[in-house]
Structures are given as C-alpha cells and as structure tokens.
Coordinates of N, CA and C in Angstrom, one line a residue:
M9 N 136.1 98.9 102.7 CA 135.2 99.6 101.9 C 133.9 98.8 101.7
T10 N 132.7 99.5 101.9 CA 131.5 98.8 101.8 C 130.8 99.1 100.4
A11 N 130.1 98.2 99.9 CA 129.4 98.4 98.7 C 128.2 99.3 98.9
Q12 N 127.9 100.3 98.1 CA 126.8 101.2 98.2 C 125.7 100.8 97.2
T13 N 124.5 100.8 97.7 CA 123.4 100.5 96.9 C 123.0 101.7 96.1
P14 N 122.9 101.6 94.8 CA 122.5 102.8 94.1 C 121.0 103.2 94.4
T15 N 120.8 104.5 94.5 CA 119.5 105.0 94.8 C 119.0 105.8 93.6
L16 N 117.7 105.7 93.4 CA 117.0 106.5 92.3 C 116.1 107.5 93.0
S17 N 116.1 108.7 92.4 CA 115.2 109.7 92.9 C 113.8 109.4 92.4
V18 N 112.8 109.9 93.0 CA 111.4 109.8 92.6 C 111.3 110.4 91.2
D19 N 112.0 111.5 90.9 CA 112.0 112.1 89.6 C 112.5 111.2 88.5
A20 N 113.6 110.5 88.8 CA 114.2 109.5 87.9 C 113.2 108.4 87.6
I21 N 112.6 107.9 88.6 CA 111.6 106.8 88.4 C 110.4 107.3 87.6
D22 N 109.9 108.5 87.9 CA 108.8 109.1 87.1 C 109.2 109.3 85.7
A23 N 110.4 109.7 85.4 CA 110.9 109.9 84.0 C 111.0 108.6 83.3
A24 N 111.5 107.6 84.0 CA 111.6 106.3 83.3 C 110.2 105.7 83.0
L25 N 109.2 105.9 83.9 CA 107.9 105.4 83.6 C 107.2 106.2 82.5
A26 N 107.5 107.5 82.5 CA 106.9 108.4 81.4 C 107.5 108.0 80.1
A27 N 108.8 107.6 80.0 CA 109.4 107.3 78.8 C 108.9 105.9 78.3
A28 N 108.5 105.0 79.2 CA 108.0 103.7 78.8 C 106.6 103.7 78.4
T29 N 105.9 104.8 78.8 CA 104.4 104.8 78.5 C 104.0 104.6 77.1
P30 N 104.7 105.3 76.1 CA 104.2 105.1 74.7 C 104.2 103.7 74.2
G31 N 105.0 102.8 74.8 CA 105.1 101.4 74.3 C 104.2 100.5 75.1
L32 N 103.4 101.0 76.0 CA 102.6 100.2 76.9 C 101.2 100.1 76.3
D33 N 100.5 99.0 76.6 CA 99.1 98.9 76.3 C 98.3 99.7 77.3
D34 N 96.9 99.7 77.2 CA 96.1 100.4 78.1 C 96.3 100.0 79.6
G35 N 96.4 98.7 79.9 CA 96.7 98.2 81.2 C 98.0 98.7 81.8
G36 N 99.0 98.7 80.9 CA 100.3 99.1 81.3 C 100.4 100.6 81.6
R37 N 99.7 101.4 80.8 CA 99.6 102.8 81.1 C 98.9 103.1 82.4
R38 N 97.8 102.4 82.6 CA 97.1 102.6 83.9 C 98.0 102.2 85.1
L39 N 98.7 101.1 85.0 CA 99.6 100.7 86.0 C 100.7 101.7 86.2
A40 N 101.3 102.3 85.2 CA 102.3 103.3 85.3 C 101.8 104.5 86.0
A41 N 100.5 104.9 85.7 CA 99.9 106.1 86.3 C 99.8 105.9 87.8
V42 N 99.4 104.7 88.2 CA 99.3 104.4 89.7 C 100.7 104.3 90.3
L43 N 101.7 103.7 89.6 CA 103.0 103.7 90.2 C 103.6 105.1 90.4
R44 N 103.3 106.0 89.4 CA 103.8 107.4 89.6 C 103.2 108.0 90.9
L45 N 101.9 107.7 91.1 CA 101.2 108.2 92.3 C 101.9 107.6 93.6
L46 N 102.1 106.3 93.6 CA 102.7 105.6 94.7 C 104.2 106.1 94.9
A47 N 104.8 106.5 93.9 CA 106.2 106.9 94.0 C 106.4 108.1 94.8
A48 N 105.3 108.9 95.0 CA 105.4 110.1 95.8 C 105.7 109.7 97.3
G49 N 105.3 108.5 97.7 CA 105.6 108.0 99.0 C 104.5 108.2 100.0
D50 N 103.4 108.8 99.6 CA 102.3 108.9 100.5 C 101.3 107.8 100.3
P51 N 100.5 107.5 101.4 CA 99.5 106.4 101.2 C 98.5 106.8 100.1
V52 N 98.1 105.8 99.4 CA 97.1 106.0 98.3 C 95.9 105.1 98.5
G53 N 94.8 105.6 98.5 CA 93.5 104.8 98.6 C 93.0 104.4 97.3
V54 N 92.1 103.6 97.3 CA 91.5 103.1 96.0 C 90.9 104.2 95.2
P55 N 90.2 105.2 95.7 CA 89.6 106.2 94.9 C 90.7 107.0 94.2
A56 N 91.8 107.3 94.9 CA 92.9 108.1 94.2 C 93.6 107.3 93.2
A57 N 93.9 106.0 93.5 CA 94.5 105.1 92.5 C 93.6 104.9 91.2
A58 N 92.3 104.8 91.5 CA 91.4 104.7 90.4 C 91.4 105.9 89.5
A59 N 91.4 107.1 90.1 CA 91.4 108.4 89.4 C 92.7 108.5 88.6
A60 N 93.8 108.1 89.1 CA 95.1 108.1 88.4 C 95.0 107.2 87.2
A61 N 94.4 106.1 87.3 CA 94.3 105.1 86.3 C 93.2 105.4 85.3
G62 N 92.3 106.4 85.6 CA 91.2 106.7 84.7 C 90.1 105.6 84.8
M63 N 89.9 105.0 85.9 CA 88.9 104.0 86.1 C 87.9 104.4 87.2
P64 N 86.7 103.8 87.1 CA 85.8 104.0 88.3 C 86.4 103.4 89.5
A65 N 86.1 104.0 90.7 CA 86.7 103.5 91.9 C 86.2 102.1 92.3
T66 N 85.0 101.8 91.8 CA 84.5 100.4 92.2 C 85.2 99.3 91.4
R67 N 85.8 99.6 90.3 CA 86.5 98.6 89.5 C 87.8 98.1 90.1
P68 N 88.7 99.0 90.4 CA 90.0 98.5 91.1 C 89.7 97.9 92.4
G69 N 88.7 98.4 93.2 CA 88.4 97.8 94.5 C 88.0 96.4 94.3
S70 N 87.1 96.1 93.4 CA 86.7 94.7 93.2 C 87.8 93.8 92.7
C71 N 88.8 94.4 92.0 CA 89.9 93.6 91.5 C 90.8 93.3 92.7
C72 N 91.0 94.2 93.6 CA 91.8 94.0 94.8 C 91.3 92.9 95.7
D73 N 89.9 92.8 95.8 CA 89.3 91.8 96.6 C 89.7 90.4 96.2
R74 N 90.1 90.2 94.9 CA 90.4 88.9 94.4 C 91.9 88.6 94.4
G75 N 92.7 89.6 94.7 CA 94.1 89.5 94.5 C 94.8 88.8 95.7
P76 N 96.0 88.3 95.6 CA 96.6 87.6 96.7 C 97.1 88.5 97.8
A77 N 97.2 89.8 97.5 CA 97.7 90.7 98.5 C 96.5 91.4 99.2
C78 N 95.3 91.0 98.9 CA 94.1 91.7 99.5 C 94.1 91.3 101.0
S79 N 93.8 92.4 101.8 CA 93.7 92.1 103.2 C 92.3 92.6 103.7
G80 N 91.3 92.2 103.0 CA 89.9 92.6 103.5 C 89.0 92.9 102.3
T81 N 87.8 93.3 102.7 CA 86.8 93.6 101.7 C 86.9 95.0 101.3
A82 N 86.2 95.4 100.2 CA 86.2 96.8 99.7 C 85.6 97.7 100.8
A83 N 84.6 97.2 101.6 CA 84.0 98.0 102.6 C 85.0 98.3 103.8
A84 N 86.0 97.4 104.0 CA 86.9 97.6 105.1 C 88.0 98.6 104.7
R85 N 88.2 98.9 103.4 CA 89.2 99.8 103.0 C 88.7 101.1 103.2

C-alpha cells in the first residue's frame, strides 16, 4: 500500500484564502488576492497581479526587481 498525498482543489484553496482575508492587514489581503489569481494555474503578468492587488502596475514591478526571485528588469518582463 502506498501513501497518498492529499490534494486540494483550487476552490478549496480559494475558500481558505477568502476565509482568512478578514483577519489580514492590507498587505496580506493584497497577497491573498494575487494568490487567488495564481491558483487558477495560468501565467500571471505584473499588470494582472497589480490589478488583483489594487496597486499600480509600476509598484509591484519595482518590488520584484529587488526580490531574490527576480530574473530580470521590469523592462524584460
């Protein structure tokens, strides 16, 4: 018998994020909005992520340039 890894549906993840939202600060709510968008499984560009978070597209792009996972400049994205 092999152990099975439990799986969660996108709907279950979305419901958990939505339930956690009232207890989150502004940054947490913005992150949750972006995570919901990413949970759909499609590629997400900076403009779409910014819109989901209610931020100008230039702001998250500049933050990404300084992050450890950044792989290029804002112009390259």
